[in-house]
């Protein structure tokens, strides 16, 4: 049995424009790292967090990584095992890129590896969802499922949980830009209307079906024209500076499709090649700079592996 | 150029439970037949209709087959061509099996063949939708698109029209039972609420995405568990005698999934083999008989061809 492990888990783009709460994919960067050690002192302790600018709780019952590690130990019947955790945030918090999910998944993958992979990555999803509930007040799976499984993931059903790995074109890149403005997930969810017109819902599930079909068919055009959200984006776009200008720029620069990542404020574009993705992030960052808004940018293939052990 | 032609077009199961207004598939039986002849007398005339018990209009401007034939002739720049039409209904009207669609599609395929296939089947879809508008007051595509293209069809978008042919497992049978009670499409639509809860819509598009994935993956289990409709079926089921009893019987007899065909009152089950499909229709018809309700039953593979020239 290993005594110490360092794990990376990827950031994720939830919703993928039309698939609110049911679709998500993972990217190779950014992501978070967790270092975990077995110790002889019983209990889960959270030694340190870096990269969070002091925003995350150090109380092991309130921090998702340590709290979910406790759940895991209870589940495998070793509630008195001794664990030390370091969390190294390598991505922005509250960015719409599944920051809490990346931390939780890195922690879960680490502890599951230390305890001889007693659960599959898919079986870890419900644990990770508990972490999301703790962090965001809502136990969604559209970040944790792709973070754990890699690639594109469909959450067909929450009750019972039914997760499907979707195929995707071999050449598919994500251009992500995070404008440094504050959009807490809880507030972003509360803005959304609880009732919608059936005709808009029909438009939405036509697009969800189109996006899934495009992924199976390697049809970039179909993927692109399905990336339309008539229900949630119109509301969330308000929180993102010049959202429609950013979209127009991304599409003119050659994006297949463009939208809000999760609940924002990060935006993302899908492209067929890395060069186009880079150009998009450059153009968008330049525009945000002209608005005096700082931003971070990430260009990456769609992640194919989920969490990995480092070193 | 042929002077006379006889065409069969298939019945269709719209919605496929979760895919309200966006999914449909065609079956080999029942279906309608149209005989069409070129004549020297200018204009479109409707010579006779059989099998409709006098329920369909003989006025060539009101009957969808002749009215859409006129549209077609105008479109190809031959408004004064002479056409004689016979419509032979071989399926029940108002059954939820795309009766008007089968007639319109048979007529369109016939006239397009007589005029050297100037349009593709896909290009005929907007004409057929005009026919649906005339017959049902609503120009939907979820019957006409599968009737014209065969197989499973996704209508990703109505504006602009975007139709995707979906793959499906080679072994897939439909068991259809039509209880002879009256459910006009117009009334069935008006019963549906115009606003729905977003959380129910999310459940629905998770299932739509699951059904499409199941079709691509040949995953019968996934197809089956995705065939759930939380939005429309609860309302429409009221119009169908003992709907939930019929569902339970179908599922116990081995159906993959079960639901209402279109706006009902026909119900359908998908199965992996013909024998199970037959047993399901037998059990359901027997139950309906115990309620003193007459019924018709059809067992068929999923139709792979769309309309065909007979003789």
XYZ file of C-alpha atoms in Angstrom:
622
model
C 0.000 0.000 0.000
C 1.322 3.418 -0.983
C 1.839 5.821 1.938
C 1.746 9.086 -0.026
C 0.277 10.261 -3.326
C -0.107 13.397 -5.435
C -3.114 13.629 -7.723
C -4.239 16.073 -10.425
C -7.926 16.436 -11.312
C -9.133 18.483 -14.260
C -11.336 21.528 -14.573
C -14.627 20.938 -16.349
C -17.086 22.790 -18.554
C -20.589 22.003 -17.340
C -23.787 22.438 -19.383
C -21.941 22.744 -22.736
C -24.409 25.518 -23.595
C -27.657 23.597 -24.225
C -27.247 20.727 -21.741
C -28.051 22.520 -18.474
C -27.372 20.130 -15.566
C -26.940 17.076 -17.833
C -23.771 17.589 -19.929
C -20.169 18.391 -19.150
C -16.629 17.757 -20.368
C -13.166 17.838 -18.827
C -10.127 19.795 -20.019
C -6.412 19.152 -19.511
C -5.865 22.505 -17.865
C -6.436 24.105 -15.469
C -7.007 21.698 -12.575
C -6.210 21.142 -8.908
C -3.673 19.019 -7.066
C -4.074 17.119 -3.826
C -1.242 15.526 -1.854
C -2.436 12.843 0.558
C -0.510 10.822 3.129
C -1.454 7.909 5.341
C -0.481 8.573 8.972
C -0.659 6.640 12.229
C -2.672 9.381 13.919
C -6.400 8.572 13.449
C -8.603 11.127 11.679
C -8.516 13.328 8.596
C -6.455 16.495 8.891
C -6.141 19.282 6.355
C -2.546 20.520 6.625
C -2.620 23.371 4.175
C -4.259 24.971 1.172
C -2.275 26.987 -1.346
C -3.513 29.122 -4.244
C -6.900 29.968 -2.703
C -5.973 33.420 -1.345
C -7.422 32.323 1.993
C -10.937 31.830 0.591
C -11.436 28.153 1.409
C -12.224 26.759 4.879
C -9.398 24.929 6.700
C -11.891 23.229 9.034
C -11.729 19.566 7.876
C -15.492 19.222 8.290
C -16.203 22.231 6.069
C -13.586 21.806 3.371
C -14.983 19.496 0.695
C -11.767 17.536 0.158
C -11.355 16.506 3.799
C -15.098 16.197 4.500
C -15.563 13.824 1.546
C -12.439 11.882 2.521
C -14.167 11.208 5.859
C -17.305 10.006 4.042
C -15.154 7.699 1.948
C -13.396 6.225 4.985
C -16.725 5.599 6.687
C -18.038 3.913 3.543
C -15.104 1.482 3.295
C -15.354 0.713 7.009
C -12.140 2.447 8.086
C -13.442 5.544 9.898
C -10.347 5.682 12.134
C -7.716 5.658 9.398
C -5.202 8.514 9.594
C -4.973 10.885 6.620
C -3.124 14.136 6.004
C -4.166 16.353 3.111
C -2.602 19.249 1.234
C -4.761 21.024 -1.337
C -2.983 23.018 -4.024
C -5.465 25.138 -5.955
C -4.128 25.685 -9.452
C -7.277 27.224 -10.825
C -9.537 30.139 -9.965
C -12.365 29.723 -7.446
C -15.897 30.752 -8.486
C -14.896 30.769 -12.131
C -17.507 28.387 -13.543
C -14.817 25.817 -14.304
C -15.691 23.300 -11.608
C -13.140 24.481 -9.081
C -14.675 22.714 -6.061
C -15.244 19.655 -8.226
C -11.576 19.477 -9.286
C -10.468 19.611 -5.627
C -12.999 17.039 -4.455
C -12.265 14.670 -7.326
C -8.503 14.949 -6.807
C -9.026 14.125 -3.129
C -11.363 11.223 -3.813
C -9.102 9.748 -6.466
C -6.153 10.080 -4.082
C -7.842 8.370 -1.141
C -9.326 5.646 -3.343
C -5.870 4.945 -4.773
C -4.340 4.859 -1.270
C -7.031 2.351 -0.265
C -6.439 0.001 -3.198
C -9.094 1.355 -5.578
C -11.957 -0.206 -3.672
C -14.383 1.817 -5.814
C -14.423 2.551 -9.542
C -14.248 6.169 -10.719
C -17.946 5.940 -11.582
C -18.736 4.709 -8.066
C -16.944 7.749 -6.660
C -19.417 10.119 -8.347
C -22.036 10.101 -5.555
C -19.297 10.965 -3.018
C -18.111 13.824 -5.180
C -21.697 15.052 -5.513
C -21.867 15.313 -1.729
C -18.805 17.541 -1.956
C -20.578 19.749 -4.478
C -23.531 20.027 -2.142
C -21.203 21.163 0.616
C -19.410 23.684 -1.626
C -22.285 25.032 -3.745
C -25.445 24.117 -1.839
C -26.524 21.876 -4.695
C -25.307 18.338 -5.447
C -24.972 18.510 -9.196
C -22.944 15.983 -11.193
C -22.142 17.856 -14.380
C -18.691 18.866 -13.112
C -17.714 15.892 -10.958
C -18.757 13.217 -13.460
C -16.560 14.504 -16.322
C -13.762 15.339 -13.840
C -13.772 11.701 -12.658
C -14.381 10.008 -16.005
C -12.700 12.379 -18.468
C -14.192 13.303 -21.839
C -17.825 14.234 -22.396
C -20.368 12.918 -19.936
C -24.163 12.782 -19.942
C -26.043 12.678 -16.670
C -29.196 11.064 -18.023
C -30.858 10.931 -14.644
C -30.156 12.107 -11.118
C -32.579 9.764 -9.448
C -31.428 7.077 -9.870
C -28.027 8.395 -10.920
C -27.331 7.327 -14.516
C -24.077 8.513 -16.079
C -23.133 7.861 -19.725
C -19.683 8.485 -21.233
C -20.114 10.029 -24.672
C -17.634 9.758 -27.537
C -16.223 12.919 -29.126
C -14.098 13.845 -32.141
C -10.379 13.092 -31.676
C -9.534 16.668 -32.647
C -11.476 18.893 -30.296
C -10.026 21.826 -28.387
C -11.418 24.132 -25.759
C -10.525 27.799 -25.525
C -11.435 29.066 -22.070
C -11.354 32.640 -20.852
C -12.097 33.567 -17.258
C -12.922 37.266 -16.827
C -12.092 38.132 -13.218
C -15.550 39.215 -12.112
C -17.519 37.572 -9.323
C -20.411 35.172 -10.105
C -21.069 32.790 -7.192
C -22.763 29.576 -8.325
C -25.559 29.948 -5.772
C -26.545 33.423 -7.032
C -26.214 32.364 -10.671
C -28.650 29.503 -10.035
C -31.114 31.684 -8.170
C -31.409 34.042 -11.142
C -32.826 31.271 -13.309
C -36.590 31.095 -13.622
C -38.196 27.989 -12.147
C -40.808 27.804 -14.922
C -40.154 27.928 -18.649
C -42.243 27.802 -21.804
C -42.705 24.284 -23.126
C -41.895 25.533 -26.634
C -38.510 26.800 -25.393
C -37.895 23.512 -23.611
C -38.613 21.701 -26.915
C -36.050 23.934 -28.670
C -33.588 23.112 -25.910
C -33.978 19.325 -26.041
C -33.766 19.416 -29.822
C -30.367 21.034 -29.356
C -29.313 18.627 -26.600
C -30.179 15.719 -28.913
C -28.348 17.461 -31.767
C -25.217 18.000 -29.688
C -25.152 14.376 -28.537
C -25.697 13.200 -32.136
C -22.898 15.483 -33.349
C -20.521 13.999 -30.766
C -21.350 10.446 -31.891
C -21.107 11.387 -35.596
C -17.914 13.497 -35.326
C -19.992 16.188 -37.017
C -18.437 19.506 -36.004
C -21.094 21.531 -37.820
C -23.897 19.768 -35.982
C -22.094 20.153 -32.650
C -21.733 23.854 -33.366
C -25.260 24.635 -34.419
C -26.621 22.656 -31.464
C -24.670 24.824 -29.004
C -27.578 27.187 -28.445
C -29.270 27.820 -25.125
C -32.613 29.626 -25.157
C -33.389 29.054 -21.472
C -30.473 29.724 -19.152
C -27.878 31.674 -21.145
C -30.055 34.749 -21.740
C -30.214 35.223 -17.948
C -26.635 34.305 -17.098
C -25.180 36.337 -19.949
C -26.176 39.474 -18.048
C -23.499 38.677 -15.443
C -20.707 38.429 -18.021
C -19.193 41.643 -19.413
C -19.904 42.016 -23.149
C -20.931 38.363 -23.458
C -22.455 38.756 -26.914
C -19.448 40.711 -28.163
C -17.188 37.920 -26.899
C -19.350 35.349 -28.667
C -19.261 37.227 -31.955
C -15.461 37.532 -31.708
C -15.034 33.827 -30.959
C -17.298 32.758 -33.812
C -15.588 35.126 -36.255
C -12.227 33.709 -35.181
C -13.392 30.211 -36.146
C -15.045 28.671 -33.097
C -17.390 25.723 -33.668
C -19.538 26.964 -30.814
C -19.317 29.299 -27.850
C -20.990 29.726 -24.495
C -20.839 30.087 -20.735
C -18.894 27.484 -18.775
C -21.080 26.226 -15.941
C -22.645 29.192 -14.203
C -19.913 31.545 -15.478
C -18.269 33.953 -15.602
C -15.833 31.819 -17.643
C -16.704 31.470 -21.295
C -15.477 28.771 -23.646
C -15.272 27.979 -27.311
C -14.826 24.610 -28.987
C -12.480 24.478 -31.966
C -11.038 21.897 -34.362
C -7.428 22.919 -33.777
C -5.156 24.413 -31.147
C -4.156 27.473 -33.182
C -7.745 28.691 -33.510
C -8.306 28.122 -29.801
C -5.231 30.234 -29.003
C -6.324 33.047 -31.311
C -9.741 33.083 -29.674
C -8.323 33.417 -26.167
C -5.994 36.211 -27.379
C -8.823 38.165 -29.013
C -11.165 37.743 -26.073
C -8.533 38.676 -23.503
C -7.627 41.753 -25.523
C -11.263 42.837 -25.597
C -11.668 42.296 -21.855
C -8.501 44.296 -21.260
C -10.048 47.182 -23.236
C -12.882 47.020 -20.666
C -10.281 47.106 -17.855
C -11.137 43.535 -16.878
C -8.323 41.144 -16.023
C -8.678 37.608 -17.324
C -7.046 34.192 -17.378
C -6.983 31.955 -20.442
C -6.562 28.223 -20.969
C -6.225 26.242 -24.186
C -6.505 22.485 -24.016
C -7.671 19.365 -25.774
C -10.720 17.713 -24.298
C -9.317 15.698 -21.379
C -9.404 11.960 -22.058
C -8.233 10.549 -18.701
C -9.900 12.217 -15.725
C -7.736 12.396 -12.583
C -4.140 11.141 -12.717
C -1.427 10.344 -10.196
C 1.509 12.747 -10.571
C 5.268 11.979 -10.203
C -41.542 9.964 -67.794
C -43.913 7.575 -66.017
C -47.629 8.336 -66.502
C -48.970 6.521 -63.438
C -47.631 5.443 -60.080
C -48.741 3.775 -56.843
C -46.909 4.696 -53.652
C -46.972 3.408 -50.076
C -45.911 5.649 -47.190
C -45.501 4.387 -43.648
C -47.200 5.210 -40.374
C -44.964 6.847 -37.788
C -44.554 7.022 -34.030
C -43.875 10.634 -33.086
C -42.295 11.808 -29.806
C -40.976 8.326 -28.879
C -42.048 9.111 -25.309
C -39.477 11.691 -24.165
C -38.814 13.480 -27.479
C -41.947 15.628 -27.726
C -41.966 17.358 -31.147
C -38.355 16.385 -31.945
C -38.218 12.575 -32.365
C -40.106 10.068 -34.471
C -39.673 6.753 -36.236
C -41.404 4.957 -39.103
C -42.913 1.452 -39.101
C -43.535 -0.968 -41.956
C -47.216 -1.197 -41.226
C -49.755 0.294 -41.269
C -49.472 2.996 -43.933
C -51.360 4.680 -46.755
C -51.379 4.292 -50.549
C -51.713 6.945 -53.199
C -52.266 6.299 -56.904
C -51.329 9.246 -59.079
C -51.690 9.736 -62.836
C -50.513 12.443 -65.212
C -53.393 13.672 -67.395
C -53.767 16.184 -70.198
C -56.446 18.107 -68.336
C -54.718 20.900 -66.340
C -55.182 20.988 -62.553
C -55.090 18.591 -59.619
C -58.180 16.444 -59.152
C -58.934 14.069 -56.311
C -60.840 11.179 -57.878
C -61.591 9.135 -54.776
C -60.731 8.263 -51.239
C -61.234 4.775 -49.832
C -60.910 3.562 -46.248
C -61.727 6.877 -44.598
C -65.397 6.203 -43.864
C -66.185 9.523 -45.497
C -64.216 11.520 -42.924
C -61.715 13.233 -45.226
C -62.511 16.220 -47.499
C -62.784 15.504 -51.244
C -62.300 19.199 -52.055
C -58.803 19.232 -53.664
C -57.930 22.472 -51.866
C -58.813 21.015 -48.468
C -57.465 17.494 -48.771
C -53.800 17.521 -47.820
C -52.671 15.157 -50.593
C -54.088 17.233 -53.438
C -53.444 20.603 -51.785
C -49.763 19.765 -51.284
C -49.517 18.363 -54.806
C -50.567 21.823 -56.012
C -47.883 23.455 -53.865
C -45.336 21.068 -55.332
C -46.360 21.852 -58.914
C -46.124 25.577 -58.258
C -42.696 25.103 -56.721
C -41.309 23.255 -59.750
C -42.837 25.821 -62.085
C -45.530 23.584 -63.594
C -48.710 24.936 -61.999
C -50.828 23.838 -64.989
C -49.766 20.195 -65.056
C -52.658 17.710 -64.962
C -52.796 15.253 -62.065
C -55.386 12.696 -60.931
C -55.172 11.301 -57.416
C -56.668 8.318 -55.606
C -56.065 8.062 -51.865
C -56.424 4.650 -50.263
C -56.369 4.940 -46.481
C -55.038 1.719 -45.036
C -54.724 2.990 -41.492
C -56.993 4.584 -38.911
C -57.523 8.355 -38.860
C -56.935 10.237 -35.598
C -55.018 7.303 -34.173
C -51.771 9.033 -33.251
C -49.925 7.094 -35.940
C -49.348 9.930 -38.372
C -52.327 9.185 -40.591
C -52.385 12.541 -42.385
C -48.606 12.412 -42.656
C -48.662 8.981 -44.345
C -51.154 10.257 -46.944
C -49.296 13.496 -47.605
C -45.926 11.771 -47.838
C -47.287 9.103 -50.201
C -48.700 11.866 -52.402
C -45.509 13.932 -52.335
C -43.314 10.944 -53.083
C -45.633 10.007 -55.958
C -45.677 13.435 -57.584
C -41.913 13.888 -57.074
C -41.296 10.536 -58.759
C -43.619 11.427 -61.654
C -41.678 14.688 -62.090
C -38.244 13.012 -62.196
C -37.310 13.370 -58.519
C -36.590 17.069 -58.780
C -36.371 17.224 -54.975
C -34.716 14.886 -52.463
C -36.871 13.234 -49.799
C -35.373 15.629 -47.270
C -36.309 18.592 -49.450
C -39.899 17.349 -49.513
C -40.197 17.724 -45.723
C -41.251 21.416 -45.717
C -44.031 20.596 -48.226
C -45.237 17.747 -46.053
C -45.207 20.048 -43.020
C -47.603 22.361 -44.870
C -49.864 19.342 -45.237
C -49.711 18.716 -41.505
C -50.641 22.327 -40.875
C -53.677 21.890 -43.092
C -54.708 18.602 -41.455
C -53.871 19.287 -37.798
C -53.582 23.056 -37.510
C -49.913 22.709 -36.582
C -47.009 22.156 -38.976
C -44.997 19.628 -37.023
C -42.310 17.452 -38.618
C -42.057 14.524 -36.232
C -44.353 12.373 -38.375
C -43.528 13.565 -41.898
C -39.743 13.501 -41.469
C -39.544 9.818 -40.446
C -42.279 8.923 -42.982
C -40.142 10.457 -45.760
C -36.723 9.322 -44.548
C -37.491 6.036 -42.783
C -35.896 5.011 -39.501
C -35.484 7.277 -36.499
C -35.342 10.985 -37.123
C -34.388 13.955 -34.953
C -35.814 17.368 -35.705
C -33.062 19.371 -34.051
C -34.595 22.682 -35.008
C -37.743 23.954 -36.670
C -36.365 27.373 -37.523
C -34.284 26.828 -39.544
C -35.443 23.276 -40.217
C -32.657 20.842 -39.280
C -33.360 17.140 -39.635
C -30.921 14.408 -38.576
C -31.279 10.709 -39.420
C -30.363 8.663 -36.363
C -28.999 5.111 -36.395
C -30.838 2.366 -34.494
C -30.245 -1.278 -33.553
C -30.757 -3.711 -36.447
C -33.149 -5.748 -34.302
C -35.837 -3.359 -33.133
C -39.552 -4.024 -33.342
C -42.589 -1.909 -32.617
C -45.783 -3.301 -31.112
C -48.600 -0.842 -31.749
C -52.110 -0.996 -30.365
C -54.800 1.481 -31.359
C -57.730 1.545 -28.936
C -60.706 2.823 -30.907
C -61.445 5.901 -28.834
C -61.373 9.449 -30.169
C -58.409 11.775 -29.416
C -58.142 14.514 -32.045
C -54.579 15.913 -32.312
C -55.776 19.488 -31.851
C -57.499 18.730 -28.528
C -54.614 16.572 -27.333
C -52.226 19.470 -27.921
C -54.448 22.001 -26.219
C -54.486 19.941 -23.020
C -50.737 20.375 -22.600
C -49.569 23.155 -20.295
C -47.676 25.969 -22.013
C -45.322 26.400 -19.040
C -43.360 23.675 -17.291
C -40.932 23.478 -14.399
C -37.315 23.848 -15.469
C -36.406 20.877 -13.276
C -38.867 18.691 -15.211
C -37.491 20.008 -18.494
C -33.983 19.031 -17.317
C -35.253 15.512 -16.552
C -36.787 15.402 -20.018
C -33.692 16.489 -21.944
C -31.560 14.085 -19.924
C -33.850 11.351 -21.232
C -33.849 12.701 -24.802
C -30.029 12.675 -24.721
C -30.106 9.171 -23.213
C -32.453 7.848 -25.895
C -30.324 9.304 -28.700
C -27.168 7.867 -27.079
C -28.853 4.478 -26.725
C -29.748 4.479 -30.426
C -26.149 5.263 -31.402
C -24.741 2.695 -28.948
C -27.242 -0.104 -29.738
C -27.880 -0.102 -25.999
C -31.396 -1.478 -25.510
C -31.306 -0.934 -21.753
C -30.394 2.722 -22.144
C -33.060 3.195 -24.827
C -35.588 1.646 -22.469
C -34.782 3.587 -19.329
C -34.703 6.839 -21.339
C -38.269 6.269 -22.577
C -39.790 8.315 -19.773
C -41.877 11.449 -20.229
C -42.509 13.611 -17.172
C -44.065 16.515 -19.078
C -46.608 15.466 -21.684
C -47.518 11.844 -20.994
C -49.082 12.480 -17.560
C -51.651 14.734 -19.280
C -52.236 12.683 -22.402
C -52.447 9.406 -20.506
C -55.798 10.597 -19.132
C -57.312 10.216 -22.619
C -56.210 6.602 -22.985
C -58.216 3.877 -21.228
C -56.140 2.143 -18.526
C -52.895 3.585 -19.886
C -50.826 2.626 -16.848
C -52.271 -0.882 -16.797
C -51.354 -1.251 -20.475
C -47.823 -0.022 -19.737
C -47.371 -2.464 -16.868
C -48.596 -5.328 -19.072
C -46.247 -4.364 -21.924
C -43.231 -4.053 -19.627
C -44.021 -7.361 -17.901
C -44.298 -9.009 -21.310
C -40.743 -7.886 -22.127
C -40.980 -4.458 -23.753
C -37.839 -2.324 -23.783
C -40.021 0.747 -23.365
C -43.635 1.796 -23.753
C -45.566 4.985 -24.370
C -48.094 6.983 -26.314
C -47.663 7.218 -30.078
C -47.872 10.880 -31.079
C -50.861 12.436 -29.372
C -52.539 9.048 -28.919
C -54.703 7.143 -28.378
C -52.374 4.556 -29.961
C -49.754 3.144 -27.649
C -46.537 1.427 -28.669
C -43.811 -0.720 -27.224
C -40.305 -1.299 -28.532
C -38.971 -4.831 -28.355
C -35.867 -6.773 -29.386
C -37.810 -9.461 -31.253
C -41.018 -10.010 -33.174
C -42.421 -12.676 -30.845
C -42.375 -10.369 -27.819
C -43.991 -7.620 -29.871
C -46.776 -10.012 -30.904
C -47.363 -11.158 -27.325
C -47.609 -7.554 -26.192
C -50.256 -6.662 -28.767
C -52.209 -9.811 -27.832
C -52.144 -9.022 -24.117
C -53.046 -5.377 -24.601
C -55.875 -6.125 -27.029
C -57.259 -8.709 -24.628
C -57.257 -6.188 -21.802
C -58.937 -3.535 -23.957
C -61.539 -6.119 -24.984
C -62.274 -6.719 -21.279
C -63.059 -2.981 -21.107
C -65.344 -3.374 -24.166
C -62.953 -1.309 -26.280
C -62.219 -2.426 -29.827
C -58.637 -2.138 -30.971
C -56.314 -2.644 -33.917
C -52.791 -3.987 -33.571
C -49.685 -3.783 -35.723
C -46.322 -5.487 -35.315
C -43.430 -4.332 -37.447
C -39.715 -3.749 -37.623
C -38.629 -0.138 -37.604
C -39.092 0.953 -41.229
C -35.778 1.475 -43.008
C -36.927 2.862 -46.382
C -39.597 5.520 -46.048
C -42.068 5.665 -48.975
C -41.812 3.085 -51.771
C -43.279 2.659 -55.250
C -45.581 -0.369 -55.364
C -46.081 -2.863 -58.237
